[in-house]
CSV table of C-alpha atoms and ligand atoms in Angstrom, one decimal:
chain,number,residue,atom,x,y,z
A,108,UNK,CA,-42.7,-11.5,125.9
A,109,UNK,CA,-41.1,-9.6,123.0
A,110,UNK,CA,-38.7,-12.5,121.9
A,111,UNK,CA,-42.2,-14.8,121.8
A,112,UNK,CA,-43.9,-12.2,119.6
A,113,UNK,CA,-41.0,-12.1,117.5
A,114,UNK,CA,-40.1,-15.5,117.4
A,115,UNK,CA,-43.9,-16.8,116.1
A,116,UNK,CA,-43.4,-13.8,113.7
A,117,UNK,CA,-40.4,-15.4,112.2
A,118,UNK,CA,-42.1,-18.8,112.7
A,119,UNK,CA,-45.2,-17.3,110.6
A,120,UNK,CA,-43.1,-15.6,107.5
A,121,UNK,CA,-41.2,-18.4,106.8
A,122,UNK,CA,-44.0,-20.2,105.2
A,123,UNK,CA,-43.5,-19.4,102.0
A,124,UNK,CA,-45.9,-21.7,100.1
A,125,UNK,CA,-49.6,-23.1,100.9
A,126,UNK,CA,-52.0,-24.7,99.4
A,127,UNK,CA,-55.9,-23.4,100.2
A,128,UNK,CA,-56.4,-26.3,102.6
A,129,UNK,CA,-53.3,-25.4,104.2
A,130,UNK,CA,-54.1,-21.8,104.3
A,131,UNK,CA,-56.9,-22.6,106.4
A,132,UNK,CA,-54.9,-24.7,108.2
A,133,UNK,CA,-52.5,-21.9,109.2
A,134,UNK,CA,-55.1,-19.5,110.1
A,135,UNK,CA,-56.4,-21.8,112.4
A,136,UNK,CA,-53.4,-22.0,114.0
A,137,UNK,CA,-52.7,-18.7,114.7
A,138,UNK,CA,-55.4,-16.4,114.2
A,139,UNK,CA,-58.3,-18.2,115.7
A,140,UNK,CA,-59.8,-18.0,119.0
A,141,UNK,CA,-57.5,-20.8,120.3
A,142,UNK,CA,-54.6,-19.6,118.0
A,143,UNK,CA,-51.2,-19.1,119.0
A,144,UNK,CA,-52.0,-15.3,118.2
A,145,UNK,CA,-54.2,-15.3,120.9
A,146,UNK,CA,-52.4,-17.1,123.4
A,147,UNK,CA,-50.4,-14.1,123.9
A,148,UNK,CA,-53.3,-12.6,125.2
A,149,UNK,CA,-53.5,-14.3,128.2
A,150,UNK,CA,-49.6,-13.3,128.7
A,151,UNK,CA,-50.5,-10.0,128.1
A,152,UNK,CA,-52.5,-9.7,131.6
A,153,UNK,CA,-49.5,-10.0,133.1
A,154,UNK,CA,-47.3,-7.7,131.8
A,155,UNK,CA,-46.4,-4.6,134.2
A,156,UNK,CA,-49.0,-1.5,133.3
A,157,UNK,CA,-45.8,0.5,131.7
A,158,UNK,CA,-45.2,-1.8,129.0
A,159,UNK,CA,-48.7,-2.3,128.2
A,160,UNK,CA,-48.7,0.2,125.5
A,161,UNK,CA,-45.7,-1.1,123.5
A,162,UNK,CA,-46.5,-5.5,124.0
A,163,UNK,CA,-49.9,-4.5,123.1
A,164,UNK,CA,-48.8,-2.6,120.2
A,165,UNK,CA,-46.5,-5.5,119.3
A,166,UNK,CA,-49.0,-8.6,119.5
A,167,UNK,CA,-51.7,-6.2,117.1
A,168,UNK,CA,-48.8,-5.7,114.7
A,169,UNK,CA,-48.1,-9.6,114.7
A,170,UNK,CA,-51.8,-10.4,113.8
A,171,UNK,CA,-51.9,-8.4,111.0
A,172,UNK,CA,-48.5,-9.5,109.8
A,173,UNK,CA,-50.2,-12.7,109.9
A,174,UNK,CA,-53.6,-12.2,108.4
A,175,UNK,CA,-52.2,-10.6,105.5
A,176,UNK,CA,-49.0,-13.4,105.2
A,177,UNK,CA,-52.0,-16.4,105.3
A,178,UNK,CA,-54.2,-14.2,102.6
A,179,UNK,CA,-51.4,-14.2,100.7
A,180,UNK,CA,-50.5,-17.8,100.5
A,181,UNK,CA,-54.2,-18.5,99.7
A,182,UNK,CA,-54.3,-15.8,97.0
A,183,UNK,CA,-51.2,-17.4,95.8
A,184,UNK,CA,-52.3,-21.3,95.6
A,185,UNK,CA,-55.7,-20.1,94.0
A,186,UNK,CA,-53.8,-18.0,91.0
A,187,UNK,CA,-51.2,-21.1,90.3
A,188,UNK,CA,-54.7,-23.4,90.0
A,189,UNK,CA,-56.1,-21.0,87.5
A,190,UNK,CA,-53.3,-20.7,85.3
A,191,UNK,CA,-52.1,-23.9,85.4
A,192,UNK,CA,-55.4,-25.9,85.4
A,193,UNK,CA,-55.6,-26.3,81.7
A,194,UNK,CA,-52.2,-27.8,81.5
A,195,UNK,CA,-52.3,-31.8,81.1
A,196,UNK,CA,-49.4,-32.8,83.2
A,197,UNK,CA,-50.3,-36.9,81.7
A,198,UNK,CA,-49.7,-36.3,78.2
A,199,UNK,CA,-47.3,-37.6,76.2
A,200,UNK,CA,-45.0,-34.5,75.1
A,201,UNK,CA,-44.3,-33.8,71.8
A,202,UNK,CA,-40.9,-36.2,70.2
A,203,UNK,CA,-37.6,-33.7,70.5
A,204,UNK,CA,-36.5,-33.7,66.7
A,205,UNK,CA,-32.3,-34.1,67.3
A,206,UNK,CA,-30.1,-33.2,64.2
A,207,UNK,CA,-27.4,-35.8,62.7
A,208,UNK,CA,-24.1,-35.1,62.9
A,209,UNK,CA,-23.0,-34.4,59.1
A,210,UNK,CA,-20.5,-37.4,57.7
A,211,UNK,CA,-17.8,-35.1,57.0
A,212,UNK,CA,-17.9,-34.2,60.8
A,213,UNK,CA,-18.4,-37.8,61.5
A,214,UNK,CA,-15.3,-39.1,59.1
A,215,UNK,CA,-12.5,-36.2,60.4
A,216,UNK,CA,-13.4,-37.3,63.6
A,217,UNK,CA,-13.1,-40.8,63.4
A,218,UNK,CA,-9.6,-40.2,61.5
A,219,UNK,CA,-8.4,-37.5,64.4
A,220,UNK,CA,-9.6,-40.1,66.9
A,221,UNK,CA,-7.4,-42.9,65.6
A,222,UNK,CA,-4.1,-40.1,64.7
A,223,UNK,CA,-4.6,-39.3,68.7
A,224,UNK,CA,-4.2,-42.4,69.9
A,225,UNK,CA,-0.9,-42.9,68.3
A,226,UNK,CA,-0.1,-39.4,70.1
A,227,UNK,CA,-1.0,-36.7,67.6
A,228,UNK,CA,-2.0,-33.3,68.7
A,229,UNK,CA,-4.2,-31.2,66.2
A,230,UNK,CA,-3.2,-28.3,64.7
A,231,UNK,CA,-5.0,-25.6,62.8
A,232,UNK,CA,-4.0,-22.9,60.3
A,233,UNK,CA,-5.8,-20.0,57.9
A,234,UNK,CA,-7.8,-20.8,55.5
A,235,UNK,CA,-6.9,-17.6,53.3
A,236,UNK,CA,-3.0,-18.2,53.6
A,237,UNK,CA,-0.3,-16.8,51.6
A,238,UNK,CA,2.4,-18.2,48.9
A,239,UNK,CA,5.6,-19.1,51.1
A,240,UNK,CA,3.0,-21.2,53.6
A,241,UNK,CA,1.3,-23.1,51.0
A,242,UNK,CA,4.0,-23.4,48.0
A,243,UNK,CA,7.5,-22.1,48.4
A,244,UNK,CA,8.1,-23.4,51.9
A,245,UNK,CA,7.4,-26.8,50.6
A,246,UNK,CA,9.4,-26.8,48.0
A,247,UNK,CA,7.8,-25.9,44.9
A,248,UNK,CA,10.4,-23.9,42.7
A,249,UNK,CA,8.5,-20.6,41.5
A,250,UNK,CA,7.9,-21.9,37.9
A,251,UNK,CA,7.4,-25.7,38.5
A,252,UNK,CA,4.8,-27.1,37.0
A,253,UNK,CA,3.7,-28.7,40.4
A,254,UNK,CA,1.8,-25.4,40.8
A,255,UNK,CA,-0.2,-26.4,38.3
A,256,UNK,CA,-1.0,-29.3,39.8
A,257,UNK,CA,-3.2,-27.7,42.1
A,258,UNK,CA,-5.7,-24.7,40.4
A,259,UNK,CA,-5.5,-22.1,43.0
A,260,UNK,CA,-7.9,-18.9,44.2
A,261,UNK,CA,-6.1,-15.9,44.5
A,262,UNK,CA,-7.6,-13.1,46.5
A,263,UNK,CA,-7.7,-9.4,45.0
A,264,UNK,CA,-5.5,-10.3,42.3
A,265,UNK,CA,-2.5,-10.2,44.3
A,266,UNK,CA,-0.3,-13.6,44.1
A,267,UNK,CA,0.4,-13.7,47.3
A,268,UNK,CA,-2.7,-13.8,48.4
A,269,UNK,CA,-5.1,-17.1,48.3
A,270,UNK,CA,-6.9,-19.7,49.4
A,271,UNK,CA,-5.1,-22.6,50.6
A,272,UNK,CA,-5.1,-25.3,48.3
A,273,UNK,CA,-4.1,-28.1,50.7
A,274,UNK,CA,-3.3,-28.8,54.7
A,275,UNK,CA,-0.2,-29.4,54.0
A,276,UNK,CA,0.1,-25.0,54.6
A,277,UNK,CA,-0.6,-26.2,58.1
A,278,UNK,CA,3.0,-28.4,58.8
A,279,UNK,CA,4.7,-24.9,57.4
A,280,UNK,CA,2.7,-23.2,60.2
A,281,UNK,CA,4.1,-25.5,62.7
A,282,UNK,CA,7.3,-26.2,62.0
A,283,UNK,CA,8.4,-22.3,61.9
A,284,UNK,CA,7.2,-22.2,65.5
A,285,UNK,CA,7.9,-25.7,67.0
A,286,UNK,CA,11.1,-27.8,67.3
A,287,UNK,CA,10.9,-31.3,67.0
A,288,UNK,CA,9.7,-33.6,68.5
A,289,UNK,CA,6.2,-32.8,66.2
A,290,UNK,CA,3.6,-34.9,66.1
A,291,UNK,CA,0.5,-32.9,64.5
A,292,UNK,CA,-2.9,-33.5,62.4
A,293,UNK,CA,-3.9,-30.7,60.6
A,294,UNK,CA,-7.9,-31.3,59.2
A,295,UNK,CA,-9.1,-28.5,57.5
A,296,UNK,CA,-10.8,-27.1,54.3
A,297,UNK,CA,-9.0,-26.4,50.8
A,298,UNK,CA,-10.0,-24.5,47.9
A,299,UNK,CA,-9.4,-25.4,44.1
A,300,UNK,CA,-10.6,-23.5,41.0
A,301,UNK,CA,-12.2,-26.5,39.7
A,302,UNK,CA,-15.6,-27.4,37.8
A,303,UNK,CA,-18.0,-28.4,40.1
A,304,UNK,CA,-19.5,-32.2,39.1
A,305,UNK,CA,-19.6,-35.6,40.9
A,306,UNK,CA,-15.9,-36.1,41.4
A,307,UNK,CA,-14.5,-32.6,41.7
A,308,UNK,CA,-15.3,-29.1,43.9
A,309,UNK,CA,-14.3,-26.0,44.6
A,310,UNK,CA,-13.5,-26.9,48.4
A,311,UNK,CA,-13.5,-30.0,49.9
A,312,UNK,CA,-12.0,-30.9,53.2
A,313,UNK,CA,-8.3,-32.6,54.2
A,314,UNK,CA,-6.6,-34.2,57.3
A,315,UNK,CA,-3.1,-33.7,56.8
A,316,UNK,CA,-0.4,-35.6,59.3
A,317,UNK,CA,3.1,-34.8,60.5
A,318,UNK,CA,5.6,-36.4,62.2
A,319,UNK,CA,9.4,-34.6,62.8
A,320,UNK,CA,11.8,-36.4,65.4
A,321,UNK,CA,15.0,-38.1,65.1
A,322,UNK,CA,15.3,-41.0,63.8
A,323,UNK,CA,12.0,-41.1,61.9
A,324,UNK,CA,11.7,-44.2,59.2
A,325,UNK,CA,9.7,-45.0,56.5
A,326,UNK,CA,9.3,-48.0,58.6
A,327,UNK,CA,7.4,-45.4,60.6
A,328,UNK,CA,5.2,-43.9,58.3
A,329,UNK,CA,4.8,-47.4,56.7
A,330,UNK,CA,3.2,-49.0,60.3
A,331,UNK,CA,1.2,-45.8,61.1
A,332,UNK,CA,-0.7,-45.7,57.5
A,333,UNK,CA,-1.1,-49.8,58.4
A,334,UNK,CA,-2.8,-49.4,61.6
A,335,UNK,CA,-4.8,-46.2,60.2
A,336,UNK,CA,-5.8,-48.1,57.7
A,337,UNK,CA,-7.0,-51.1,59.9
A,338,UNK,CA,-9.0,-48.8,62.5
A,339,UNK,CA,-10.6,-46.7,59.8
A,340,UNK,CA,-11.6,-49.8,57.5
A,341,UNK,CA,-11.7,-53.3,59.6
A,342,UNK,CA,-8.7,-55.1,60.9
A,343,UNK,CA,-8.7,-57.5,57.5
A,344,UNK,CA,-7.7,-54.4,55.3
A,345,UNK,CA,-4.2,-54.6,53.3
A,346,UNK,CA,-2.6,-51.6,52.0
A,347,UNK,CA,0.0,-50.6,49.2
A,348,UNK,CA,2.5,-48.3,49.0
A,349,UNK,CA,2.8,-47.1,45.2
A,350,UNK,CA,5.9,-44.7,44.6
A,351,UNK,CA,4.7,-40.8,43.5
A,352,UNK,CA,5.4,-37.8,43.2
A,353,UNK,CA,5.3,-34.4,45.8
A,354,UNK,CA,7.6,-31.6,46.0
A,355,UNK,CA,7.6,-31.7,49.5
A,356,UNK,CA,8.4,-35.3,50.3
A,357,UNK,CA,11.5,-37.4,48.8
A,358,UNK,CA,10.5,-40.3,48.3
A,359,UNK,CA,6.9,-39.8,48.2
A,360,UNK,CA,4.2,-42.4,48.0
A,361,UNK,CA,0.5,-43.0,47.2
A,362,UNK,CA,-1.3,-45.4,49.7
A,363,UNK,CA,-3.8,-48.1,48.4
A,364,UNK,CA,-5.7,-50.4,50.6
A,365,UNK,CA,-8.1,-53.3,49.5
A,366,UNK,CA,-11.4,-52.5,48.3
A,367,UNK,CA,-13.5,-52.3,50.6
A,368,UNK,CA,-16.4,-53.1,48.9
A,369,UNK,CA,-15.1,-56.5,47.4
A,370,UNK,CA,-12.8,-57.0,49.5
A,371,UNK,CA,-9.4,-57.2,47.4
A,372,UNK,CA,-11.6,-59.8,44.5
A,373,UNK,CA,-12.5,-56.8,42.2
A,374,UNK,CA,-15.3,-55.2,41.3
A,375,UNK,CA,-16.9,-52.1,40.0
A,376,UNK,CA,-15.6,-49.7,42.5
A,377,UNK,CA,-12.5,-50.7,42.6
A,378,UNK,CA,-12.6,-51.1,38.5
A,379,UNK,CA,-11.5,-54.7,39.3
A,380,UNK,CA,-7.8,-54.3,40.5
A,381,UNK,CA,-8.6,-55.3,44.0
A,382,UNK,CA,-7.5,-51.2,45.3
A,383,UNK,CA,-8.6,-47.9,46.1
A,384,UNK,CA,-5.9,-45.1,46.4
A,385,UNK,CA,-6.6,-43.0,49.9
A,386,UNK,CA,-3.9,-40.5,50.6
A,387,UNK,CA,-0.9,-39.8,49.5
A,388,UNK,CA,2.5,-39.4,51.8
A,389,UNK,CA,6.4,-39.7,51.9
A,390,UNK,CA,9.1,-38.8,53.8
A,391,UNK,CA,9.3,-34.7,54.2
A,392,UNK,CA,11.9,-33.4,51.8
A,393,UNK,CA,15.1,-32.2,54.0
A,394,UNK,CA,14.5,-28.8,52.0
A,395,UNK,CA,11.6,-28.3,53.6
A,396,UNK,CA,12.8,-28.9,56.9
A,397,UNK,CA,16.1,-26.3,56.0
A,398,UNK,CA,13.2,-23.9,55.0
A,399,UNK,CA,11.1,-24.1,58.2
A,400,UNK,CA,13.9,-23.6,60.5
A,401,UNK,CA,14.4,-27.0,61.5
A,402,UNK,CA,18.0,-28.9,60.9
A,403,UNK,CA,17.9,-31.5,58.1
A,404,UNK,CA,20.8,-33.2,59.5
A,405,UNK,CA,19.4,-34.2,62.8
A,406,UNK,CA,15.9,-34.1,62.4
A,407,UNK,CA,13.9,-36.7,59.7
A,408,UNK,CA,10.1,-36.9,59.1
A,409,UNK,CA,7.3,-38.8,57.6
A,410,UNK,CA,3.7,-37.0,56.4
A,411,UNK,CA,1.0,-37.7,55.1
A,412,UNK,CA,-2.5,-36.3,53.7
A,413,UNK,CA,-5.8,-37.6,52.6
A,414,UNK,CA,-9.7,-36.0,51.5
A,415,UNK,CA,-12.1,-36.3,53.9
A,416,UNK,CA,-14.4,-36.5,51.1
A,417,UNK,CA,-12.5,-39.5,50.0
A,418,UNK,CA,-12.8,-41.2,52.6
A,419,UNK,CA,-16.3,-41.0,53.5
A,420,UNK,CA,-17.3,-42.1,49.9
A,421,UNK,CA,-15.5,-45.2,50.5
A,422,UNK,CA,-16.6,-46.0,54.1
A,423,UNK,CA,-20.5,-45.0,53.5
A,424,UNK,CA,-20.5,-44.9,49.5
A,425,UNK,CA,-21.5,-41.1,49.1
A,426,UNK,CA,-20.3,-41.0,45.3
A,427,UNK,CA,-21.6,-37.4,44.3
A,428,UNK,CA,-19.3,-34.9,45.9
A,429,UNK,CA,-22.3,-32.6,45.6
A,430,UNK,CA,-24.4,-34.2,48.2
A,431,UNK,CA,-22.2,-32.9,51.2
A,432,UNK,CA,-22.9,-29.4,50.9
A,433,UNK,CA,-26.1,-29.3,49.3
A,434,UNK,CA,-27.6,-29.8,52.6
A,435,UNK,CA,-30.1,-32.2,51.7
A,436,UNK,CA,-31.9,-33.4,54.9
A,437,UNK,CA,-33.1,-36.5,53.7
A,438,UNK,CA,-29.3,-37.2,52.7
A,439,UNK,CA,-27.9,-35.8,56.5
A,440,UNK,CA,-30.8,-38.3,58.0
A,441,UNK,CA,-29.1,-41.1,56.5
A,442,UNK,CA,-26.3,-40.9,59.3
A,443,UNK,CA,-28.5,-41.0,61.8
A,444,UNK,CA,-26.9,-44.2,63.5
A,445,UNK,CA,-23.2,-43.5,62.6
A,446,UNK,CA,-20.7,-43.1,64.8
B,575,LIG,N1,-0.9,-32.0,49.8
B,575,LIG,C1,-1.2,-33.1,49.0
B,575,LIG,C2,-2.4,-32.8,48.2
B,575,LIG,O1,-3.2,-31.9,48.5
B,575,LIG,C3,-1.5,-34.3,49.8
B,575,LIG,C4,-0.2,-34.8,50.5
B,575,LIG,C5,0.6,-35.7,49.8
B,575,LIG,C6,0.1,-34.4,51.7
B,575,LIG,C7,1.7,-36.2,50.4
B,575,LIG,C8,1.3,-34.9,52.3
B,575,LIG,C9,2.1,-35.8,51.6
B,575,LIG,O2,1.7,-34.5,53.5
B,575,LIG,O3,3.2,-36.2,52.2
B,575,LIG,O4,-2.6,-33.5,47.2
């Protein structure tokens, strides 16, 4: 008799939720005259006189478990109508407002997607950096006038102390803790203490790209900037390899492709020669391997680095370098459907 008074007590507080009708419903079934609470009753006659006191005890414990349980469950479903009653569960909700991703997020990532593919790995490094990572490691003699090429922040008047004036800091970085093979891209933001206008700011962003093994050709860096070149601008895209100057690459070369706006006929943009210069590379001067720790005589590499700002301008024509950090909103919604 027990384990049935328990067991329809267990049966009872495992409802958990009820609506009114179903309230009713449940207090029909067990607390009125034909309910299961009642049933036991007629049990009850025949249970021996000495334990009378504790089964009767037991079965008027069990019904007021269970009135109380079945008020409560109404109480409950009544409450939830009230509060919720004035809610319109058929309207339209409001539209979610979703950000755009900004294009010099969109741009590094469509360069480090293509890099990847051809098995790069990214690597990062300080922005505040000092003067071995971001000049003497690569080669640039204390007084060369290649320092001035680049108008640097220093930091508490201290020398050796400043912002980093490009990504190449980064293959420094990587080279004193890695032995080849490396196969990096380094994106990243760079300072220089220049005017602020429509072609020039104090920081702007890079994607710098190395590649130490043996064996490594210009041949290599040649076909890598060619298929970069196609992927980031359409496979009809020509490029040119002008010979330059950089302290840290021998010989060292500035890349051109075909306008992409006239497509190599000339126009504007382009100021009619057909090319836009992109990036600018070479293959990495065996001082600066000697310097990093890595030996000149086995080991050859190509790099490269290019402005993320550059790039954007010529693949979605932002021309004023002061639009991408002005934060604009109208100018961020215009890359809405970019990928
Ligand atoms: N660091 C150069 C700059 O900021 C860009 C660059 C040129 C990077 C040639 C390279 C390179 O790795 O090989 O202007």
């Amino acid at each position: 008799m027990i384990d049935k008074i328990n067991a329809l007590r267990a049966e009872i507080a495992a409802i958990n939720t009820a609506t009114a009708e179903q309230a009713e419903a449940l207090r029909i079934k067990y607390l009125s005259k034909k309910g299961a609470v009642n049933a036991l009753m007629a049990d009850f006659r025949n249970v021996p006189a000495e334990q009378k006191r504790e089964i009767g005890q037991a079965i008027n414990d069990l019904k007021n478990f269970a009135t109380e349980h079945i008020n409560q469950l109404r109480e409950c479903s009544q409450q939830s109508v009230r509060e919720f009653a004035h809610i319109d569960l058929t309207r339209t909700p409001a539209p979610v407002r979703l950000g755009t991703r900004h294009p010099l997020s969109l741009v590094r990532e469509q360069i480090i997607d293509i890099f990847r593919r051809l098995g790069f790995n990214i690597a990062e490094g300080p922005e505040i950096e000092d003067d071995w990572h971001v000049f003497s490691s690569l080669n640039f003699a204390d007084d060369h006038p290649a320092r001035d090429m680049q108008d640097t922040f220093f930091i508490q008047r201290n020398p050796d102390v400043l912002l980093r004036t490009h990504t190449s800091s980064v293959q420094t970085r990587a080279m004193e803790h890695t032995q080849p093979p490396i196969r990096i891209i380094c994106p990243g933001r760079v300072y220089r203490n220049e005017a602020i206008s429509a072609r020039a700011h104090c920081f702007f962003h890079q994607v710098e790209a190395l590649y130490v093994d043996t064996d490594v050709t210009f041949a290599d860096l040649r076909q890598t900037l060619l298929y970069f070149a196609r992927e980031m601008f359409g496979p009809e895209t020509k490029i040119r390899l002008r010979p330059s100057y950089f302290p840290f690459t021998e010989p060292s070369a500035e890349m051109d492709i075909s306008c992409n706006i006239c497509g190599g006929k000339g126009c504007g943009f382009c100021k009619h020669t057909g090319w836009v210069e992109i990036l600018g590379c070479g293959m990495v001067d065996p001082n600066v391997l000697d310097a990093c720790g890595i030996d000149s005589k086995k080991y050859t590499g190509f790099a490269l680095g290019m402005g993320v700002e550059r790039i954007t301008n010529l693949k979605y024509r932002v021309n004023d370098l002061r639009m991408f950090s002005e934060n604009d909103i109208r100018f961020l919604k215009e890359f809405t459907s970019a990928r």
